[in-house]
Tab-separated table of C-alpha atoms in Angstrom:
chain	number	residue	atom	x	y	z
A	1257	UNK	CA	-69.223	99.723	60.372
A	1258	UNK	CA	-69.274	103.213	61.885
A	1259	UNK	CA	-72.162	105.619	61.325
A	1260	UNK	CA	-71.474	109.357	61.469
A	1261	UNK	CA	-74.496	111.671	61.295
A	1262	UNK	CA	-73.853	115.317	60.387
A	1263	UNK	CA	-76.546	117.756	61.521
A	1264	UNK	CA	-76.739	121.491	61.989
A	1265	UNK	CA	-79.616	122.609	64.203
A	1266	UNK	CA	-80.493	125.183	61.512
A	1267	UNK	CA	-80.496	125.418	57.744
A	1268	UNK	CA	-77.685	127.103	55.855
A	1269	UNK	CA	-74.849	126.228	58.238
A	1270	UNK	CA	-72.920	124.330	55.569
A	1271	UNK	CA	-73.758	120.809	56.727
A	1272	UNK	CA	-74.358	119.348	53.267
A	1273	UNK	CA	-71.205	120.920	51.838
A	1274	UNK	CA	-69.184	119.343	54.651
A	1275	UNK	CA	-70.766	115.912	54.091
A	1276	UNK	CA	-70.088	116.094	50.349
A	1277	UNK	CA	-66.401	116.810	50.964
A	1278	UNK	CA	-66.242	114.051	53.590
A	1279	UNK	CA	-67.582	111.645	50.941
A	1280	UNK	CA	-64.555	112.515	48.811
A	1281	UNK	CA	-62.022	112.291	51.620
A	1282	UNK	CA	-63.377	109.111	53.212
A	1283	UNK	CA	-62.664	107.185	49.973
A	1284	UNK	CA	-64.797	104.196	51.059
A	1285	UNK	CA	-68.169	105.252	52.456
A	1286	UNK	CA	-71.860	104.912	51.767
A	1287	UNK	CA	-73.631	108.276	51.905
A	1288	UNK	CA	-77.250	108.716	53.001
A	1289	UNK	CA	-79.116	111.967	52.392
A	1290	UNK	CA	-81.674	112.043	55.199
A	1291	UNK	CA	-82.796	115.628	54.571
A	1292	UNK	CA	-85.753	114.156	52.689
A	1293	UNK	CA	-87.927	117.283	52.939
A	1294	UNK	CA	-85.403	119.302	50.937
A	1295	UNK	CA	-82.743	116.903	49.659
A	1296	UNK	CA	-79.859	118.583	47.828
A	1297	UNK	CA	-76.780	116.391	48.255
A	1298	UNK	CA	-77.470	114.931	44.813
A	1299	UNK	CA	-76.821	118.356	43.275
A	1300	UNK	CA	-73.070	118.018	43.888
A	1301	UNK	CA	-72.700	114.216	43.799
A	1302	UNK	CA	-74.511	113.828	40.440
A	1303	UNK	CA	-75.887	110.338	41.135
A	1304	UNK	CA	-76.932	107.739	38.597
A	1305	UNK	CA	-80.065	106.028	39.886
A	1306	UNK	CA	-79.771	102.241	40.100
A	1307	UNK	CA	-82.956	101.485	42.070
A	1308	UNK	CA	-86.142	103.514	42.527
A	1309	UNK	CA	-88.972	102.607	44.894
A	1310	UNK	CA	-92.240	104.149	46.073
A	1311	UNK	CA	-92.473	105.254	49.688
A	1312	UNK	CA	-95.894	104.544	51.171
A	1313	UNK	CA	-97.211	105.896	54.461
A	1314	UNK	CA	-100.706	106.478	55.807
A	1315	UNK	CA	-103.813	106.122	53.645
A	1316	UNK	CA	-105.487	107.978	50.809
A	1317	UNK	CA	-109.257	108.140	50.354
A	1318	UNK	CA	-110.773	107.535	46.912
A	1319	UNK	CA	-114.369	108.399	46.020
A	1320	UNK	CA	-116.277	106.712	43.173
A	1321	UNK	CA	-118.439	109.511	41.758
A	1322	UNK	CA	-120.644	106.995	39.902
A	1323	UNK	CA	-121.844	105.517	43.186
A	1324	UNK	CA	-122.181	108.765	45.167
A	1325	UNK	CA	-125.712	109.991	45.937
A	1326	UNK	CA	-124.644	113.318	47.444
A	1327	UNK	CA	-126.026	112.586	50.926
A	1328	UNK	CA	-123.077	114.455	52.487
A	1329	UNK	CA	-122.769	112.062	55.417
A	1330	UNK	CA	-119.068	111.852	54.644
A	1331	UNK	CA	-118.704	115.628	54.896
A	1332	UNK	CA	-120.525	115.657	58.230
A	1333	UNK	CA	-117.923	113.392	59.863
A	1334	UNK	CA	-114.861	114.970	58.230
A	1335	UNK	CA	-112.965	117.081	60.772
A	1336	UNK	CA	-110.608	118.498	58.170
A	1337	UNK	CA	-113.131	120.086	55.792
A	1338	UNK	CA	-111.698	117.901	53.037
A	1339	UNK	CA	-115.030	116.951	51.415
A	1340	UNK	CA	-117.171	119.253	49.262
A	1341	UNK	CA	-120.088	118.843	46.866
A	1342	UNK	CA	-117.978	119.729	43.851
A	1343	UNK	CA	-117.526	116.379	42.140
A	1344	UNK	CA	-118.796	115.425	38.667
A	1345	UNK	CA	-122.432	114.486	38.214
A	1346	UNK	CA	-123.815	111.016	37.549
A	1347	UNK	CA	-127.157	109.538	36.492
A	1348	UNK	CA	-128.762	110.489	39.820
A	1349	UNK	CA	-127.392	113.918	40.749
A	1350	UNK	CA	-125.776	116.909	39.076
A	1351	UNK	CA	-122.963	117.209	41.629
A	1352	UNK	CA	-121.251	114.496	43.687
A	1353	UNK	CA	-118.886	114.667	46.643
A	1354	UNK	CA	-115.197	115.324	46.050
A	1355	UNK	CA	-112.202	114.777	48.356
A	1356	UNK	CA	-109.475	117.407	48.559
A	1357	UNK	CA	-106.255	115.342	48.517
A	1358	UNK	CA	-104.255	118.088	50.218
A	1359	UNK	CA	-106.719	118.683	53.061
A	1360	UNK	CA	-107.483	114.980	53.636
A	1361	UNK	CA	-105.526	113.470	56.535
A	1362	UNK	CA	-106.405	109.879	55.635
A	1363	UNK	CA	-108.210	109.172	58.909
A	1364	UNK	CA	-110.851	107.044	57.160
A	1365	UNK	CA	-113.844	108.315	59.143
A	1366	UNK	CA	-115.763	108.828	55.903
A	1367	UNK	CA	-115.467	105.211	54.736
A	1368	UNK	CA	-117.934	103.435	57.078
A	1369	UNK	CA	-120.606	106.173	56.993
A	1370	UNK	CA	-121.091	106.118	53.193
A	1371	UNK	CA	-124.342	104.218	52.489
A	1372	UNK	CA	-123.225	103.474	48.903
A	1373	UNK	CA	-119.717	102.209	49.740
A	1374	UNK	CA	-118.457	104.891	47.371
A	1375	UNK	CA	-115.344	105.691	49.433
A	1376	UNK	CA	-112.399	103.340	49.734
A	1377	UNK	CA	-108.936	103.702	51.258
A	1378	UNK	CA	-105.543	102.621	49.972
A	1379	UNK	CA	-101.946	103.065	51.188
A	1380	UNK	CA	-100.715	106.519	50.205
A	1381	UNK	CA	-97.645	107.005	48.020
A	1382	UNK	CA	-95.827	109.876	49.741
A	1383	UNK	CA	-92.574	109.943	47.801
A	1384	UNK	CA	-89.739	107.875	46.382
A	1385	UNK	CA	-86.427	106.548	47.634
A	1386	UNK	CA	-83.377	105.707	45.551
A	1387	UNK	CA	-80.123	103.781	45.559
A	1388	UNK	CA	-77.629	105.465	43.266
A	1389	UNK	CA	-73.998	105.341	42.267
A	1390	UNK	CA	-71.771	108.427	42.341
A	1391	UNK	CA	-68.146	109.095	41.487
A	1392	UNK	CA	-67.420	108.611	45.211
A	1393	UNK	CA	-69.503	105.519	45.901
A	1394	UNK	CA	-73.085	104.642	46.813
A	1395	UNK	CA	-75.709	107.264	47.682
A	1396	UNK	CA	-79.042	106.358	49.291
A	1397	UNK	CA	-81.488	109.252	49.032
A	1398	UNK	CA	-85.174	110.093	48.807
A	1399	UNK	CA	-87.703	112.685	47.721
A	1400	UNK	CA	-90.791	113.390	49.807
A	1401	UNK	CA	-93.880	114.392	47.838
A	1402	UNK	CA	-95.289	117.930	47.963
A	1403	UNK	CA	-97.469	118.472	51.062
A	1404	UNK	CA	-96.730	114.919	52.227
A	1405	UNK	CA	-95.885	113.937	55.781
A	1406	UNK	CA	-94.168	111.029	57.552
A	1407	UNK	CA	-90.691	112.352	56.745
A	1408	UNK	CA	-89.379	110.737	59.948
A	1409	UNK	CA	-90.465	107.334	58.669
A	1410	UNK	CA	-88.792	107.996	55.313
A	1411	UNK	CA	-85.568	109.042	57.087
A	1412	UNK	CA	-85.582	105.758	59.017
A	1413	UNK	CA	-86.079	103.861	55.766
A	1414	UNK	CA	-83.174	105.649	54.062
A	1415	UNK	CA	-80.870	104.895	57.017
A	1416	UNK	CA	-81.948	101.256	57.047
A	1417	UNK	CA	-81.245	100.812	53.333
A	1418	UNK	CA	-77.904	102.631	53.631
A	1419	UNK	CA	-76.822	100.372	56.501
A	1420	UNK	CA	-77.768	97.339	54.459
A	1421	UNK	CA	-75.723	98.699	51.556
A	1422	UNK	CA	-72.704	99.066	53.859
A	1423	UNK	CA	-73.054	95.446	54.950
A	1424	UNK	CA	-73.564	94.121	51.421
A	1425	UNK	CA	-70.562	95.995	50.026
A	1426	UNK	CA	-68.433	95.632	53.198
A	1427	UNK	CA	-68.003	99.401	53.447
A	1428	UNK	CA	-66.653	100.536	56.842
A	1429	UNK	CA	-68.346	103.946	57.073
A	1430	UNK	CA	-71.847	105.347	56.692
A	1431	UNK	CA	-72.013	109.138	56.276
A	1432	UNK	CA	-75.459	110.584	56.979
A	1433	UNK	CA	-76.458	114.078	55.884
A	1434	UNK	CA	-79.150	114.821	58.448
A	1435	UNK	CA	-81.985	117.359	58.344
A	1436	UNK	CA	-81.780	120.766	60.041
A	1437	UNK	CA	-83.663	121.594	63.231
A	1438	UNK	CA	-84.611	119.340	66.140
A	1439	UNK	CA	-87.872	117.784	64.914
A	1440	UNK	CA	-88.988	114.285	64.009
A	1441	UNK	CA	-86.676	113.831	60.977
A	1442	UNK	CA	-83.636	114.793	63.076
A	1443	UNK	CA	-84.623	112.361	65.823
A	1444	UNK	CA	-84.990	109.644	63.178
A	1445	UNK	CA	-81.505	110.537	61.888
A	1446	UNK	CA	-79.534	110.456	65.143
A	1447	UNK	CA	-81.222	107.671	67.113
A	1448	UNK	CA	-78.854	104.711	67.374
A	1449	UNK	CA	-75.989	106.423	65.514
A	1450	UNK	CA	-72.387	105.880	66.611
A	1451	UNK	CA	-71.539	109.576	66.597
A	1452	UNK	CA	-72.890	112.977	65.594
A	1453	UNK	CA	-71.057	116.000	64.221
A	1454	UNK	CA	-72.884	119.316	64.543
A	1455	UNK	CA	-71.886	121.970	61.998
A	1456	UNK	CA	-72.484	125.347	63.650
A	1457	UNK	CA	-72.069	128.919	62.503
A	1458	UNK	CA	-70.933	131.810	64.741
A	1459	UNK	CA	-74.134	133.846	64.772
A	1460	UNK	CA	-76.730	134.530	67.456
A	1461	UNK	CA	-79.250	132.203	65.802
A	1462	UNK	CA	-76.510	129.651	65.104
A	1463	UNK	CA	-75.550	129.527	68.784
A	1464	UNK	CA	-79.197	129.233	69.854
A	1465	UNK	CA	-79.873	126.319	67.509
A	1466	UNK	CA	-76.597	124.624	68.397
A	1467	UNK	CA	-77.661	124.552	72.054
A	1468	UNK	CA	-81.042	123.088	71.092
A	1469	UNK	CA	-79.589	120.301	68.982
A	1470	UNK	CA	-77.028	119.444	71.690
A	1471	UNK	CA	-79.890	118.943	74.132
A	1472	UNK	CA	-81.407	116.537	71.615
A	1473	UNK	CA	-78.275	114.426	71.110
A	1474	UNK	CA	-77.657	114.443	74.864
A	1475	UNK	CA	-81.180	113.112	75.441
A	1476	UNK	CA	-80.564	110.243	73.014
A	1477	UNK	CA	-77.114	109.639	74.497
A	1478	UNK	CA	-75.223	109.911	71.214
A	1479	UNK	CA	-71.554	111.023	71.414
A	1480	UNK	CA	-71.418	114.454	69.790
A	1481	UNK	CA	-68.781	116.863	68.552
A	1482	UNK	CA	-68.913	120.304	66.908
A	1483	UNK	CA	-67.286	121.962	63.900
A	1484	UNK	CA	-67.589	125.721	63.444
A	1485	UNK	CA	-68.137	126.776	59.843
A	1486	UNK	CA	-67.433	130.324	58.589
A	1487	UNK	CA	-65.769	130.968	61.927
A	1488	UNK	CA	-64.091	134.169	60.762
A	1489	UNK	CA	-67.371	136.051	60.197
A	1490	UNK	CA	-67.435	136.541	64.001
A	1491	UNK	CA	-64.330	135.537	65.900
A	1492	UNK	CA	-65.898	136.766	69.148
A	1493	UNK	CA	-68.873	134.392	68.902
A	1494	UNK	CA	-66.577	131.579	67.750
A	1495	UNK	CA	-64.465	131.959	70.891
A	1496	UNK	CA	-67.607	132.077	73.026
A	1497	UNK	CA	-68.919	128.876	71.415
A	1498	UNK	CA	-65.624	127.102	71.990
A	1499	UNK	CA	-65.603	128.159	75.655
A	1500	UNK	CA	-69.168	126.928	76.137
A	1501	UNK	CA	-68.428	123.635	74.422
A	1502	UNK	CA	-65.369	123.105	76.597
A	1503	UNK	CA	-67.461	123.751	79.715
A	1504	UNK	CA	-70.075	121.281	78.493
A	1505	UNK	CA	-67.546	118.597	77.598
A	1506	UNK	CA	-68.321	118.772	73.875
A	1507	UNK	CA	-65.201	118.502	71.675
A	1508	UNK	CA	-64.772	121.138	68.970
A	1509	UNK	CA	-62.992	119.255	66.210
A	1510	UNK	CA	-62.220	122.111	63.870
A	1511	UNK	CA	-62.939	125.431	62.208
A	1512	UNK	CA	-63.684	126.206	58.568
A	1513	UNK	CA	-63.073	129.672	57.135
A	1514	UNK	CA	-65.600	131.551	55.022
A	1515	UNK	CA	-64.708	131.054	51.364
A	1516	UNK	CA	-66.553	132.069	48.182
A	1517	UNK	CA	-65.073	128.968	46.537
A	1518	UNK	CA	-67.805	126.977	48.280
A	1519	UNK	CA	-70.449	128.760	46.203
A	1520	UNK	CA	-68.426	128.379	43.007
A	1521	UNK	CA	-68.045	124.655	43.706
A	1522	UNK	CA	-71.806	124.297	44.129
A	1523	UNK	CA	-72.443	126.140	40.863
A	1524	UNK	CA	-70.105	123.672	39.161
A	1525	UNK	CA	-71.836	120.737	40.906
A	1526	UNK	CA	-68.662	119.727	42.708
A	1527	UNK	CA	-67.548	119.208	46.297
A	1528	UNK	CA	-65.299	121.894	47.740
A	1529	UNK	CA	-62.227	119.685	48.201
A	1530	UNK	CA	-62.308	118.455	44.593
A	1531	UNK	CA	-63.029	121.909	43.160
A	1532	UNK	CA	-60.349	124.032	44.806
A	1533	UNK	CA	-57.275	124.074	47.023
A	1534	UNK	CA	-58.293	127.219	48.895
A	1535	UNK	CA	-58.040	127.874	52.629
A	1536	UNK	CA	-61.503	126.503	53.349
A	1537	UNK	CA	-60.740	123.306	51.429
A	1538	UNK	CA	-57.611	122.876	53.551
A	1539	UNK	CA	-59.697	123.430	56.673
A	1540	UNK	CA	-62.156	120.717	55.609
A	1541	UNK	CA	-59.307	118.281	54.948
A	1542	UNK	CA	-57.871	118.973	58.399
A	1543	UNK	CA	-61.325	118.618	59.954
A	1544	UNK	CA	-61.869	115.258	58.259
A	1545	UNK	CA	-58.558	113.950	59.616
A	1546	UNK	CA	-59.644	114.861	63.147
A	1547	UNK	CA	-63.179	113.503	62.674
A	1548	UNK	CA	-61.900	110.218	61.207
A	1549	UNK	CA	-59.855	109.652	64.352
A	1550	UNK	CA	-62.639	110.761	66.692
A	1551	UNK	CA	-65.344	108.471	65.291
A	1552	UNK	CA	-63.194	105.435	66.021
A	1553	UNK	CA	-63.356	106.298	69.719
A	1554	UNK	CA	-65.728	109.225	70.323
A	1555	UNK	CA	-65.220	109.095	74.082
A	1556	UNK	CA	-67.686	109.588	76.947
A	1557	UNK	CA	-71.019	111.323	76.605
A	1558	UNK	CA	-70.938	115.054	77.132
A	1559	UNK	CA	-72.782	116.846	79.880
A	1560	UNK	CA	-76.316	118.103	79.386
A	1561	UNK	CA	-76.759	121.622	78.026
A	1562	UNK	CA	-78.908	123.509	80.501
A	1563	UNK	CA	-81.745	125.844	79.638
A	1564	UNK	CA	-80.400	129.257	78.784
A	1565	UNK	CA	-77.195	127.971	77.195
A	1566	UNK	CA	-75.100	127.139	80.242
A	1567	UNK	CA	-73.574	123.754	80.892
A	1568	UNK	CA	-74.393	121.495	83.808
A	1569	UNK	CA	-72.760	118.196	84.506
A	1570	UNK	CA	-75.004	115.267	83.604
């Protein structure tokens, strides 16, 4: 089994659209949506959920207002200002303590100081993860709860379940739609992958974030290649990116033209290559052919991207 992770360094580069079309063209692949903070691959793959599970991480504090005596010892030790005297009254006092679920970090400092044992902790349910079927195969995806953390842990869980699905179904390819940026969820997406494809756009911010994400994949020693999306919005920056990638030893596997058909495909909840036969769709098909060959033998690791955007041999 080969695992290809598609990331972007920044949001809006077209990463998810590329992954969705790859899911069509690959024919036999399990797809994992690891952008759990803002998952949207399901919008074009229209999955039917087969399994649904809670994702637990950290702890939640629960306060029994019937046992509280309003001594405020819990508030005194709370470093997050998550406890107030705003809870419902009981037989002893008019107001009891209340825990703000959003402000509470689940540290548990309040539990041992309560003289009435009114506060207890339990594993926190931070979201849900799913195994679904789509018209192109299996999709493993997740939804992180509002204001919940531990997205890196959820990403690792989604990848683990997707790998298991590949083994169970004897599917030769795992396509991972990774999160944007260079933070914890991205690290959880690329660590241990066979290869990474970075979808970049030819803008000043796109170049900056491409360089950042290449430093990340270089650090984790994952073979990496680049595809330039919407290349024709700035041919000058596209040429500059290709020159810099050549100097750094990073293969540029293809270009995709700007095409309004991408937006129309999304509105119709379809992947670009199944929705139209436009120039951009042809570009994606050509890109997939090159990527499919590259992931079988991605070649040596590229050189490290130096601070400031230049390349130095690593």
